[in-house]
């Protein structure tokens, strides 16, 4: 995808505050600090469109970005950070589920996995909801630079076993090498392809 423009639209928590669901949308989710915001910045070729942080758990809102006036990218709040207040932790699940369930324009979920970590309950919940609401899932294993090339397959295999997602489905990504971004764009483009056509048909 050739990026002509990217702009921040708004942050919201509840569906009534979301932007109108008129454009194809792709959302990024995963554990706090896994690299969601960093991946979006690389995909749109901007150093800091989305704020990244060394303090995990900072993004607790659903952030909407507009690409080329035609595609909506969404940075979803992370989970699993111990120091987030309990009330915020409790709100996370229902907020995610509502977004998955009600967002009519959602064409794909990009779920990020840290190459060094075994997926846990929250990742499994997100995978379940994506299946339940029939939203295509694009699984990305990120921070690939953190392990040696020889160790990669072993880590992907562990993530595959714990998540139930086939090893071949994962895209390996790293902000350092930038590998994987073309494949992720290709999968995004494939996922959004039918959206405009469906809209016209309705
Ligand atoms: P929250 O918004 O807190 O949920 O985190 P996030 O998932 O948006 O993570 P973010 O993009 O802020 O990245 C967290 C930290 O990981 C930052 O210090 C990034 O620079 C670093 N990081 C992200 N991706 C990579 C990667 O592929 N390789 C390496 N080495 N570091 C990365
Ligand atoms: Mg973030």
JSON list of C-alpha atoms and ligand atoms in Angstrom, two decimals:
[
{"chain": "A", "resi": 1, "resn": "UNK", "atom": "CA", "xyz": [0.00, 0.00, 0.00]},
{"chain": "A", "resi": 2, "resn": "UNK", "atom": "CA", "xyz": [1.33, 3.44, -0.90]},
{"chain": "A", "resi": 3, "resn": "UNK", "atom": "CA", "xyz": [0.65, 5.80, 1.99]},
{"chain": "A", "resi": 4, "resn": "UNK", "atom": "CA", "xyz": [-0.38, 9.32, 0.98]},
{"chain": "A", "resi": 5, "resn": "UNK", "atom": "CA", "xyz": [-1.73, 10.48, 4.28]},
{"chain": "A", "resi": 6, "resn": "UNK", "atom": "CA", "xyz": [-2.33, 9.32, 7.83]},
{"chain": "A", "resi": 7, "resn": "UNK", "atom": "CA", "xyz": [-4.23, 11.22, 10.48]},
{"chain": "A", "resi": 8, "resn": "UNK", "atom": "CA", "xyz": [-5.39, 10.61, 14.01]},
{"chain": "A", "resi": 9, "resn": "UNK", "atom": "CA", "xyz": [-9.19, 10.73, 14.14]},
{"chain": "A", "resi": 10, "resn": "UNK", "atom": "CA", "xyz": [-10.16, 10.23, 17.78]},
{"chain": "A", "resi": 11, "resn": "UNK", "atom": "CA", "xyz": [-10.00, 8.12, 20.92]},
{"chain": "A", "resi": 12, "resn": "UNK", "atom": "CA", "xyz": [-13.12, 6.49, 22.27]},
{"chain": "A", "resi": 13, "resn": "UNK", "atom": "CA", "xyz": [-14.29, 3.81, 24.68]},
{"chain": "A", "resi": 14, "resn": "UNK", "atom": "CA", "xyz": [-17.95, 3.25, 23.86]},
{"chain": "A", "resi": 15, "resn": "UNK", "atom": "CA", "xyz": [-19.56, 2.49, 20.48]},
{"chain": "A", "resi": 16, "resn": "UNK", "atom": "CA", "xyz": [-21.65, 5.67, 20.51]},
{"chain": "A", "resi": 17, "resn": "UNK", "atom": "CA", "xyz": [-18.41, 7.65, 20.48]},
{"chain": "A", "resi": 18, "resn": "UNK", "atom": "CA", "xyz": [-16.80, 5.65, 17.64]},
{"chain": "A", "resi": 19, "resn": "UNK", "atom": "CA", "xyz": [-16.43, 7.32, 14.24]},
{"chain": "A", "resi": 20, "resn": "UNK", "atom": "CA", "xyz": [-19.09, 6.25, 11.72]},
{"chain": "A", "resi": 21, "resn": "UNK", "atom": "CA", "xyz": [-18.41, 2.73, 10.43]},
{"chain": "A", "resi": 22, "resn": "UNK", "atom": "CA", "xyz": [-18.24, 3.73, 6.78]},
{"chain": "A", "resi": 23, "resn": "UNK", "atom": "CA", "xyz": [-14.63, 2.73, 5.99]},
{"chain": "A", "resi": 24, "resn": "UNK", "atom": "CA", "xyz": [-12.94, -0.66, 6.08]},
{"chain": "A", "resi": 25, "resn": "UNK", "atom": "CA", "xyz": [-11.29, -1.04, 9.47]},
{"chain": "A", "resi": 26, "resn": "UNK", "atom": "CA", "xyz": [-8.41, -3.16, 10.77]},
{"chain": "A", "resi": 27, "resn": "UNK", "atom": "CA", "xyz": [-7.60, -3.31, 14.49]},
{"chain": "A", "resi": 28, "resn": "UNK", "atom": "CA", "xyz": [-4.37, -4.14, 16.32]},
{"chain": "A", "resi": 29, "resn": "UNK", "atom": "CA", "xyz": [-4.51, -5.93, 19.64]},
{"chain": "A", "resi": 30, "resn": "UNK", "atom": "CA", "xyz": [-2.23, -7.73, 22.03]},
{"chain": "A", "resi": 31, "resn": "UNK", "atom": "CA", "xyz": [-0.52, -7.61, 25.41]},
{"chain": "A", "resi": 32, "resn": "UNK", "atom": "CA", "xyz": [0.72, -4.28, 26.77]},
{"chain": "A", "resi": 33, "resn": "UNK", "atom": "CA", "xyz": [4.14, -3.46, 25.46]},
{"chain": "A", "resi": 34, "resn": "UNK", "atom": "CA", "xyz": [3.96, -6.12, 22.73]},
{"chain": "A", "resi": 35, "resn": "UNK", "atom": "CA", "xyz": [4.48, -3.44, 20.06]},
{"chain": "A", "resi": 36, "resn": "UNK", "atom": "CA", "xyz": [1.03, -2.57, 18.63]},
{"chain": "A", "resi": 37, "resn": "UNK", "atom": "CA", "xyz": [1.70, 1.15, 18.32]},
{"chain": "A", "resi": 38, "resn": "UNK", "atom": "CA", "xyz": [5.20, 0.52, 16.95]},
{"chain": "A", "resi": 39, "resn": "UNK", "atom": "CA", "xyz": [3.81, -1.79, 14.25]},
{"chain": "A", "resi": 40, "resn": "UNK", "atom": "CA", "xyz": [1.22, 0.78, 13.16]},
{"chain": "A", "resi": 41, "resn": "UNK", "atom": "CA", "xyz": [3.91, 3.47, 12.92]},
{"chain": "A", "resi": 42, "resn": "UNK", "atom": "CA", "xyz": [6.05, 1.23, 10.68]},
{"chain": "A", "resi": 43, "resn": "UNK", "atom": "CA", "xyz": [3.11, 0.26, 8.47]},
{"chain": "A", "resi": 44, "resn": "UNK", "atom": "CA", "xyz": [2.20, 3.88, 7.82]},
{"chain": "A", "resi": 45, "resn": "UNK", "atom": "CA", "xyz": [5.82, 4.97, 7.65]},
{"chain": "A", "resi": 46, "resn": "UNK", "atom": "CA", "xyz": [5.63, 7.50, 10.43]},
{"chain": "A", "resi": 47, "resn": "UNK", "atom": "CA", "xyz": [8.02, 7.75, 13.35]},
{"chain": "A", "resi": 48, "resn": "UNK", "atom": "CA", "xyz": [5.47, 8.66, 15.97]},
{"chain": "A", "resi": 49, "resn": "UNK", "atom": "CA", "xyz": [1.93, 8.91, 14.67]},
{"chain": "A", "resi": 50, "resn": "UNK", "atom": "CA", "xyz": [0.97, 6.54, 17.46]},
{"chain": "A", "resi": 51, "resn": "UNK", "atom": "CA", "xyz": [2.57, 7.10, 20.81]},
{"chain": "A", "resi": 52, "resn": "UNK", "atom": "CA", "xyz": [4.80, 4.22, 21.87]},
{"chain": "A", "resi": 53, "resn": "UNK", "atom": "CA", "xyz": [6.02, 3.93, 25.39]},
{"chain": "A", "resi": 54, "resn": "UNK", "atom": "CA", "xyz": [8.47, 2.28, 27.69]},
{"chain": "A", "resi": 55, "resn": "UNK", "atom": "CA", "xyz": [5.67, 2.44, 30.28]},
{"chain": "A", "resi": 56, "resn": "UNK", "atom": "CA", "xyz": [3.30, -0.39, 29.39]},
{"chain": "A", "resi": 57, "resn": "UNK", "atom": "CA", "xyz": [-0.43, 0.02, 29.74]},
{"chain": "A", "resi": 58, "resn": "UNK", "atom": "CA", "xyz": [-0.51, 3.65, 28.65]},
{"chain": "A", "resi": 59, "resn": "UNK", "atom": "CA", "xyz": [-2.96, 3.23, 25.78]},
{"chain": "A", "resi": 60, "resn": "UNK", "atom": "CA", "xyz": [-6.29, 2.48, 27.47]},
{"chain": "A", "resi": 61, "resn": "UNK", "atom": "CA", "xyz": [-8.57, 3.91, 24.84]},
{"chain": "A", "resi": 62, "resn": "UNK", "atom": "CA", "xyz": [-9.56, 2.73, 21.37]},
{"chain": "A", "resi": 63, "resn": "UNK", "atom": "CA", "xyz": [-7.62, 5.00, 19.02]},
{"chain": "A", "resi": 64, "resn": "UNK", "atom": "CA", "xyz": [-8.80, 5.50, 15.44]},
{"chain": "A", "resi": 65, "resn": "UNK", "atom": "CA", "xyz": [-6.47, 6.53, 12.60]},
{"chain": "A", "resi": 66, "resn": "UNK", "atom": "CA", "xyz": [-7.31, 7.29, 9.00]},
{"chain": "A", "resi": 67, "resn": "UNK", "atom": "CA", "xyz": [-5.04, 6.15, 6.15]},
{"chain": "A", "resi": 68, "resn": "UNK", "atom": "CA", "xyz": [-5.34, 7.61, 2.62]},
{"chain": "A", "resi": 69, "resn": "UNK", "atom": "CA", "xyz": [-8.91, 8.71, 3.49]},
{"chain": "A", "resi": 70, "resn": "UNK", "atom": "CA", "xyz": [-9.98, 5.13, 2.73]},
{"chain": "A", "resi": 71, "resn": "UNK", "atom": "CA", "xyz": [-8.84, 2.83, 5.55]},
{"chain": "A", "resi": 72, "resn": "UNK", "atom": "CA", "xyz": [-9.32, 3.01, 9.29]},
{"chain": "A", "resi": 73, "resn": "UNK", "atom": "CA", "xyz": [-6.59, 1.55, 11.53]},
{"chain": "A", "resi": 74, "resn": "UNK", "atom": "CA", "xyz": [-7.36, 1.05, 15.19]},
{"chain": "A", "resi": 75, "resn": "UNK", "atom": "CA", "xyz": [-4.91, 0.79, 18.07]},
{"chain": "A", "resi": 76, "resn": "UNK", "atom": "CA", "xyz": [-6.69, -1.21, 20.78]},
{"chain": "A", "resi": 77, "resn": "UNK", "atom": "CA", "xyz": [-5.76, -1.02, 24.46]},
{"chain": "A", "resi": 78, "resn": "UNK", "atom": "CA", "xyz": [-3.26, -3.62, 25.66]},
{"chain": "A", "resi": 79, "resn": "UNK", "atom": "CA", "xyz": [-3.80, -6.04, 28.52]},
{"chain": "A", "resi": 80, "resn": "UNK", "atom": "CA", "xyz": [-1.80, -7.90, 31.12]},
{"chain": "A", "resi": 81, "resn": "UNK", "atom": "CA", "xyz": [0.07, -5.05, 32.70]},
{"chain": "A", "resi": 82, "resn": "UNK", "atom": "CA", "xyz": [0.18, -5.59, 36.47]},
{"chain": "A", "resi": 83, "resn": "UNK", "atom": "CA", "xyz": [0.15, -1.95, 37.53]},
{"chain": "A", "resi": 84, "resn": "UNK", "atom": "CA", "xyz": [-3.01, -0.95, 35.71]},
{"chain": "A", "resi": 85, "resn": "UNK", "atom": "CA", "xyz": [-5.83, -0.20, 38.22]},
{"chain": "A", "resi": 86, "resn": "UNK", "atom": "CA", "xyz": [-8.25, -3.06, 38.81]},
{"chain": "A", "resi": 87, "resn": "UNK", "atom": "CA", "xyz": [-11.24, -1.11, 37.45]},
{"chain": "A", "resi": 88, "resn": "UNK", "atom": "CA", "xyz": [-9.38, -0.56, 34.16]},
{"chain": "A", "resi": 89, "resn": "UNK", "atom": "CA", "xyz": [-8.44, -4.26, 33.99]},
{"chain": "A", "resi": 90, "resn": "UNK", "atom": "CA", "xyz": [-12.05, -5.29, 34.52]},
{"chain": "A", "resi": 91, "resn": "UNK", "atom": "CA", "xyz": [-13.29, -2.91, 31.84]},
{"chain": "A", "resi": 92, "resn": "UNK", "atom": "CA", "xyz": [-10.87, -4.25, 29.22]},
{"chain": "A", "resi": 93, "resn": "UNK", "atom": "CA", "xyz": [-12.65, -7.55, 28.37]},
{"chain": "A", "resi": 94, "resn": "UNK", "atom": "CA", "xyz": [-16.16, -6.08, 27.91]},
{"chain": "A", "resi": 95, "resn": "UNK", "atom": "CA", "xyz": [-14.70, -3.13, 25.95]},
{"chain": "A", "resi": 96, "resn": "UNK", "atom": "CA", "xyz": [-12.89, -5.50, 23.53]},
{"chain": "A", "resi": 97, "resn": "UNK", "atom": "CA", "xyz": [-15.84, -7.83, 23.18]},
{"chain": "A", "resi": 98, "resn": "UNK", "atom": "CA", "xyz": [-18.26, -5.01, 22.46]},
{"chain": "A", "resi": 99, "resn": "UNK", "atom": "CA", "xyz": [-15.91, -3.59, 19.85]},
{"chain": "A", "resi": 100, "resn": "UNK", "atom": "CA", "xyz": [-15.53, -6.99, 18.13]},
{"chain": "A", "resi": 101, "resn": "UNK", "atom": "CA", "xyz": [-19.24, -7.66, 18.28]},
{"chain": "A", "resi": 102, "resn": "UNK", "atom": "CA", "xyz": [-20.63, -4.30, 17.20]},
{"chain": "A", "resi": 103, "resn": "UNK", "atom": "CA", "xyz": [-18.10, -2.85, 14.80]},
{"chain": "A", "resi": 104, "resn": "UNK", "atom": "CA", "xyz": [-19.70, -3.60, 11.45]},
{"chain": "A", "resi": 105, "resn": "UNK", "atom": "CA", "xyz": [-16.78, -2.24, 9.45]},
{"chain": "A", "resi": 106, "resn": "UNK", "atom": "CA", "xyz": [-14.17, -4.44, 11.17]},
{"chain": "A", "resi": 107, "resn": "UNK", "atom": "CA", "xyz": [-12.50, -6.45, 8.39]},
{"chain": "A", "resi": 108, "resn": "UNK", "atom": "CA", "xyz": [-9.61, -8.02, 10.33]},
{"chain": "A", "resi": 109, "resn": "UNK", "atom": "CA", "xyz": [-7.93, -8.22, 13.72]},
{"chain": "A", "resi": 110, "resn": "UNK", "atom": "CA", "xyz": [-4.14, -8.18, 13.85]},
{"chain": "A", "resi": 111, "resn": "UNK", "atom": "CA", "xyz": [-3.18, -10.04, 17.01]},
{"chain": "A", "resi": 112, "resn": "UNK", "atom": "CA", "xyz": [0.40, -9.53, 18.14]},
{"chain": "A", "resi": 113, "resn": "UNK", "atom": "CA", "xyz": [2.47, -12.09, 20.02]},
{"chain": "A", "resi": 114, "resn": "UNK", "atom": "CA", "xyz": [5.86, -11.36, 21.58]},
{"chain": "A", "resi": 115, "resn": "UNK", "atom": "CA", "xyz": [8.27, -13.97, 20.21]},
{"chain": "A", "resi": 116, "resn": "UNK", "atom": "CA", "xyz": [9.59, -14.57, 23.73]},
{"chain": "A", "resi": 117, "resn": "UNK", "atom": "CA", "xyz": [6.25, -15.09, 25.49]},
{"chain": "A", "resi": 118, "resn": "UNK", "atom": "CA", "xyz": [3.75, -17.91, 25.63]},
{"chain": "A", "resi": 119, "resn": "UNK", "atom": "CA", "xyz": [0.22, -16.66, 24.92]},
{"chain": "A", "resi": 120, "resn": "UNK", "atom": "CA", "xyz": [-2.14, -16.71, 27.87]},
{"chain": "A", "resi": 121, "resn": "UNK", "atom": "CA", "xyz": [-5.80, -16.42, 28.73]},
{"chain": "A", "resi": 122, "resn": "UNK", "atom": "CA", "xyz": [-6.38, -12.99, 27.17]},
{"chain": "A", "resi": 123, "resn": "UNK", "atom": "CA", "xyz": [-4.90, -13.94, 23.81]},
{"chain": "A", "resi": 124, "resn": "UNK", "atom": "CA", "xyz": [-7.04, -17.08, 23.78]},
{"chain": "A", "resi": 125, "resn": "UNK", "atom": "CA", "xyz": [-10.11, -14.98, 24.59]},
{"chain": "A", "resi": 126, "resn": "UNK", "atom": "CA", "xyz": [-9.39, -12.62, 21.70]},
{"chain": "A", "resi": 127, "resn": "UNK", "atom": "CA", "xyz": [-8.92, -15.56, 19.32]},
{"chain": "A", "resi": 128, "resn": "UNK", "atom": "CA", "xyz": [-12.25, -16.98, 20.52]},
{"chain": "A", "resi": 129, "resn": "UNK", "atom": "CA", "xyz": [-14.11, -13.71, 19.99]},
{"chain": "A", "resi": 130, "resn": "UNK", "atom": "CA", "xyz": [-12.63, -13.26, 16.53]},
{"chain": "A", "resi": 131, "resn": "UNK", "atom": "CA", "xyz": [-13.97, -16.73, 15.63]},
{"chain": "A", "resi": 132, "resn": "UNK", "atom": "CA", "xyz": [-17.31, -16.14, 17.33]},
{"chain": "A", "resi": 133, "resn": "UNK", "atom": "CA", "xyz": [-17.91, -12.88, 15.46]},
{"chain": "A", "resi": 134, "resn": "UNK", "atom": "CA", "xyz": [-16.40, -14.21, 12.24]},
{"chain": "A", "resi": 135, "resn": "UNK", "atom": "CA", "xyz": [-13.61, -11.64, 12.00]},
{"chain": "A", "resi": 136, "resn": "UNK", "atom": "CA", "xyz": [-10.49, -12.77, 10.10]},
{"chain": "A", "resi": 137, "resn": "UNK", "atom": "CA", "xyz": [-7.43, -12.90, 12.35]},
{"chain": "A", "resi": 138, "resn": "UNK", "atom": "CA", "xyz": [-3.94, -11.97, 11.18]},
{"chain": "A", "resi": 139, "resn": "UNK", "atom": "CA", "xyz": [-1.49, -13.35, 13.76]},
{"chain": "A", "resi": 140, "resn": "UNK", "atom": "CA", "xyz": [1.83, -11.51, 13.98]},
{"chain": "A", "resi": 141, "resn": "UNK", "atom": "CA", "xyz": [4.85, -12.64, 15.99]},
{"chain": "A", "resi": 142, "resn": "UNK", "atom": "CA", "xyz": [6.75, -9.49, 16.80]},
{"chain": "A", "resi": 143, "resn": "UNK", "atom": "CA", "xyz": [10.12, -8.51, 18.31]},
{"chain": "A", "resi": 144, "resn": "UNK", "atom": "CA", "xyz": [11.62, -11.23, 16.09]},
{"chain": "A", "resi": 145, "resn": "UNK", "atom": "CA", "xyz": [14.98, -9.47, 16.54]},
{"chain": "A", "resi": 146, "resn": "UNK", "atom": "CA", "xyz": [14.97, -10.46, 20.22]},
{"chain": "A", "resi": 147, "resn": "UNK", "atom": "CA", "xyz": [15.87, -14.09, 19.48]},
{"chain": "A", "resi": 148, "resn": "UNK", "atom": "CA", "xyz": [18.47, -15.56, 17.15]},
{"chain": "A", "resi": 149, "resn": "UNK", "atom": "CA", "xyz": [17.36, -16.66, 13.68]},
{"chain": "A", "resi": 150, "resn": "UNK", "atom": "CA", "xyz": [18.03, -20.28, 14.68]},
{"chain": "A", "resi": 151, "resn": "UNK", "atom": "CA", "xyz": [15.67, -19.99, 17.66]},
{"chain": "A", "resi": 152, "resn": "UNK", "atom": "CA", "xyz": [12.75, -18.42, 15.81]},
{"chain": "A", "resi": 153, "resn": "UNK", "atom": "CA", "xyz": [11.03, -21.60, 14.64]},
{"chain": "A", "resi": 154, "resn": "UNK", "atom": "CA", "xyz": [11.09, -23.06, 18.15]},
{"chain": "A", "resi": 155, "resn": "UNK", "atom": "CA", "xyz": [9.42, -19.94, 19.59]},
{"chain": "A", "resi": 156, "resn": "UNK", "atom": "CA", "xyz": [6.80, -19.80, 16.84]},
{"chain": "A", "resi": 157, "resn": "UNK", "atom": "CA", "xyz": [6.05, -23.48, 17.45]},
{"chain": "A", "resi": 158, "resn": "UNK", "atom": "CA", "xyz": [5.45, -22.80, 21.15]},
{"chain": "A", "resi": 159, "resn": "UNK", "atom": "CA", "xyz": [3.16, -19.87, 20.38]},
{"chain": "A", "resi": 160, "resn": "UNK", "atom": "CA", "xyz": [1.35, -22.00, 17.82]},
{"chain": "A", "resi": 161, "resn": "UNK", "atom": "CA", "xyz": [0.84, -24.84, 20.30]},
{"chain": "A", "resi": 162, "resn": "UNK", "atom": "CA", "xyz": [-0.47, -22.53, 23.02]},
{"chain": "A", "resi": 163, "resn": "UNK", "atom": "CA", "xyz": [-2.76, -20.52, 20.73]},
{"chain": "A", "resi": 164, "resn": "UNK", "atom": "CA", "xyz": [-4.04, -23.29, 18.47]},
{"chain": "A", "resi": 165, "resn": "UNK", "atom": "CA", "xyz": [-3.08, -21.21, 15.41]},
{"chain": "A", "resi": 166, "resn": "UNK", "atom": "CA", "xyz": [-1.15, -23.04, 12.70]},
{"chain": "A", "resi": 167, "resn": "UNK", "atom": "CA", "xyz": [2.59, -22.13, 12.61]},
{"chain": "A", "resi": 168, "resn": "UNK", "atom": "CA", "xyz": [2.34, -21.23, 8.91]},
{"chain": "A", "resi": 169, "resn": "UNK", "atom": "CA", "xyz": [-0.23, -18.51, 9.60]},
{"chain": "A", "resi": 170, "resn": "UNK", "atom": "CA", "xyz": [2.09, -16.30, 11.67]},
{"chain": "A", "resi": 171, "resn": "UNK", "atom": "CA", "xyz": [3.85, -13.34, 10.11]},
{"chain": "A", "resi": 172, "resn": "UNK", "atom": "CA", "xyz": [7.23, -12.62, 11.70]},
{"chain": "A", "resi": 173, "resn": "UNK", "atom": "CA", "xyz": [7.83, -8.94, 12.28]},
{"chain": "A", "resi": 174, "resn": "UNK", "atom": "CA", "xyz": [10.46, -6.68, 13.81]},
{"chain": "A", "resi": 175, "resn": "UNK", "atom": "CA", "xyz": [10.67, -2.91, 14.08]},
{"chain": "A", "resi": 176, "resn": "UNK", "atom": "CA", "xyz": [14.45, -3.20, 13.86]},
{"chain": "A", "resi": 177, "resn": "UNK", "atom": "CA", "xyz": [14.67, -5.17, 10.58]},
{"chain": "A", "resi": 178, "resn": "UNK", "atom": "CA", "xyz": [11.19, -4.08, 9.36]},
{"chain": "A", "resi": 179, "resn": "UNK", "atom": "CA", "xyz": [10.75, -7.58, 7.98]},
{"chain": "A", "resi": 180, "resn": "UNK", "atom": "CA", "xyz": [7.15, -8.70, 7.68]},
{"chain": "A", "resi": 181, "resn": "UNK", "atom": "CA", "xyz": [5.55, -5.33, 6.97]},
{"chain": "A", "resi": 182, "resn": "UNK", "atom": "CA", "xyz": [4.92, -6.10, 3.27]},
{"chain": "A", "resi": 183, "resn": "UNK", "atom": "CA", "xyz": [3.26, -9.39, 4.14]},
{"chain": "A", "resi": 184, "resn": "UNK", "atom": "CA", "xyz": [1.12, -7.69, 6.79]},
{"chain": "A", "resi": 185, "resn": "UNK", "atom": "CA", "xyz": [0.03, -5.04, 4.25]},
{"chain": "A", "resi": 186, "resn": "UNK", "atom": "CA", "xyz": [-0.80, -7.78, 1.73]},
{"chain": "A", "resi": 187, "resn": "UNK", "atom": "CA", "xyz": [-2.97, -9.55, 4.31]},
{"chain": "A", "resi": 188, "resn": "UNK", "atom": "CA", "xyz": [-4.67, -6.26, 5.26]},
{"chain": "A", "resi": 189, "resn": "UNK", "atom": "CA", "xyz": [-5.41, -5.52, 1.61]},
{"chain": "A", "resi": 190, "resn": "UNK", "atom": "CA", "xyz": [-6.83, -9.00, 1.10]},
{"chain": "A", "resi": 191, "resn": "UNK", "atom": "CA", "xyz": [-9.02, -8.62, 4.20]},
{"chain": "A", "resi": 192, "resn": "UNK", "atom": "CA", "xyz": [-10.49, -5.25, 3.21]},
{"chain": "A", "resi": 193, "resn": "UNK", "atom": "CA", "xyz": [-10.95, -6.08, -0.46]},
{"chain": "A", "resi": 194, "resn": "UNK", "atom": "CA", "xyz": [-14.62, -6.96, -0.38]},
{"chain": "A", "resi": 195, "resn": "UNK", "atom": "CA", "xyz": [-15.67, -4.20, 2.01]},
{"chain": "A", "resi": 196, "resn": "UNK", "atom": "CA", "xyz": [-16.63, -1.43, -0.41]},
{"chain": "A", "resi": 197, "resn": "UNK", "atom": "CA", "xyz": [-18.46, -3.92, -2.64]},
{"chain": "A", "resi": 198, "resn": "UNK", "atom": "CA", "xyz": [-20.48, -5.23, 0.33]},
{"chain": "A", "resi": 199, "resn": "UNK", "atom": "CA", "xyz": [-21.39, -1.69, 1.30]},
{"chain": "A", "resi": 200, "resn": "UNK", "atom": "CA", "xyz": [-22.75, -0.94, -2.16]},
{"chain": "A", "resi": 201, "resn": "UNK", "atom": "CA", "xyz": [-24.67, -4.23, -2.24]},
{"chain": "A", "resi": 202, "resn": "UNK", "atom": "CA", "xyz": [-26.49, -3.53, 1.05]},
{"chain": "B", "resi": 1, "resn": "LIG", "atom": "P1", "xyz": [0.68, -0.43, 25.02]},
{"chain": "B", "resi": 1, "resn": "LIG", "atom": "O1", "xyz": [0.22, 0.77, 24.25]},
{"chain": "B", "resi": 1, "resn": "LIG", "atom": "O2", "xyz": [1.20, -0.12, 26.38]},
{"chain": "B", "resi": 1, "resn": "LIG", "atom": "O3", "xyz": [-0.35, -1.52, 25.07]},
{"chain": "B", "resi": 1, "resn": "LIG", "atom": "O4", "xyz": [1.97, -1.06, 24.25]},
{"chain": "B", "resi": 1, "resn": "LIG", "atom": "P2", "xyz": [2.16, -1.34, 22.69]},
{"chain": "B", "resi": 1, "resn": "LIG", "atom": "O5", "xyz": [1.75, -2.73, 22.38]},
{"chain": "B", "resi": 1, "resn": "LIG", "atom": "O6", "xyz": [1.58, -0.26, 21.86]},
{"chain": "B", "resi": 1, "resn": "LIG", "atom": "O7", "xyz": [3.76, -1.33, 22.55]},
{"chain": "B", "resi": 1, "resn": "LIG", "atom": "P3", "xyz": [4.69, -0.18, 21.95]},
{"chain": "B", "resi": 1, "resn": "LIG", "atom": "O8", "xyz": [4.54, -0.11, 20.47]},
{"chain": "B", "resi": 1, "resn": "LIG", "atom": "O9", "xyz": [4.53, 1.05, 22.74]},
{"chain": "B", "resi": 1, "resn": "LIG", "atom": "O10", "xyz": [6.13, -0.83, 22.19]},
{"chain": "B", "resi": 1, "resn": "LIG", "atom": "C1", "xyz": [6.60, -1.12, 23.51]},
{"chain": "B", "resi": 1, "resn": "LIG", "atom": "C2", "xyz": [8.11, -1.15, 23.51]},
{"chain": "B", "resi": 1, "resn": "LIG", "atom": "O11", "xyz": [8.59, -2.23, 22.73]},
{"chain": "B", "resi": 1, "resn": "LIG", "atom": "C3", "xyz": [8.74, 0.12, 22.95]},
{"chain": "B", "resi": 1, "resn": "LIG", "atom": "O12", "xyz": [9.89, 0.43, 23.72]},
{"chain": "B", "resi": 1, "resn": "LIG", "atom": "C4", "xyz": [9.13, -0.30, 21.53]},
{"chain": "B", "resi": 1, "resn": "LIG", "atom": "O13", "xyz": [10.23, 0.42, 21.02]},
{"chain": "B", "resi": 1, "resn": "LIG", "atom": "C5", "xyz": [9.49, -1.77, 21.72]},
{"chain": "B", "resi": 1, "resn": "LIG", "atom": "N1", "xyz": [9.29, -2.58, 20.49]},
{"chain": "B", "resi": 1, "resn": "LIG", "atom": "C6", "xyz": [8.15, -2.69, 19.77]},
{"chain": "B", "resi": 1, "resn": "LIG", "atom": "N2", "xyz": [8.32, -3.53, 18.71]},
{"chain": "B", "resi": 1, "resn": "LIG", "atom": "C7", "xyz": [9.60, -3.96, 18.76]},
{"chain": "B", "resi": 1, "resn": "LIG", "atom": "C8", "xyz": [10.40, -4.86, 17.94]},
{"chain": "B", "resi": 1, "resn": "LIG", "atom": "O14", "xyz": [9.97, -5.43, 16.94]},
{"chain": "B", "resi": 1, "resn": "LIG", "atom": "N3", "xyz": [11.70, -5.06, 18.34]},
{"chain": "B", "resi": 1, "resn": "LIG", "atom": "C9", "xyz": [12.22, -4.46, 19.45]},
{"chain": "B", "resi": 1, "resn": "LIG", "atom": "N4", "xyz": [13.50, -4.75, 19.75]},
{"chain": "B", "resi": 1, "resn": "LIG", "atom": "N5", "xyz": [11.51, -3.62, 20.22]},
{"chain": "B", "resi": 1, "resn": "LIG", "atom": "C10", "xyz": [10.22, -3.36, 19.90]},
{"chain": "B", "resi": 2, "resn": "LIG", "atom": "MG1", "xyz": [0.41, 1.36, 22.36]}
]
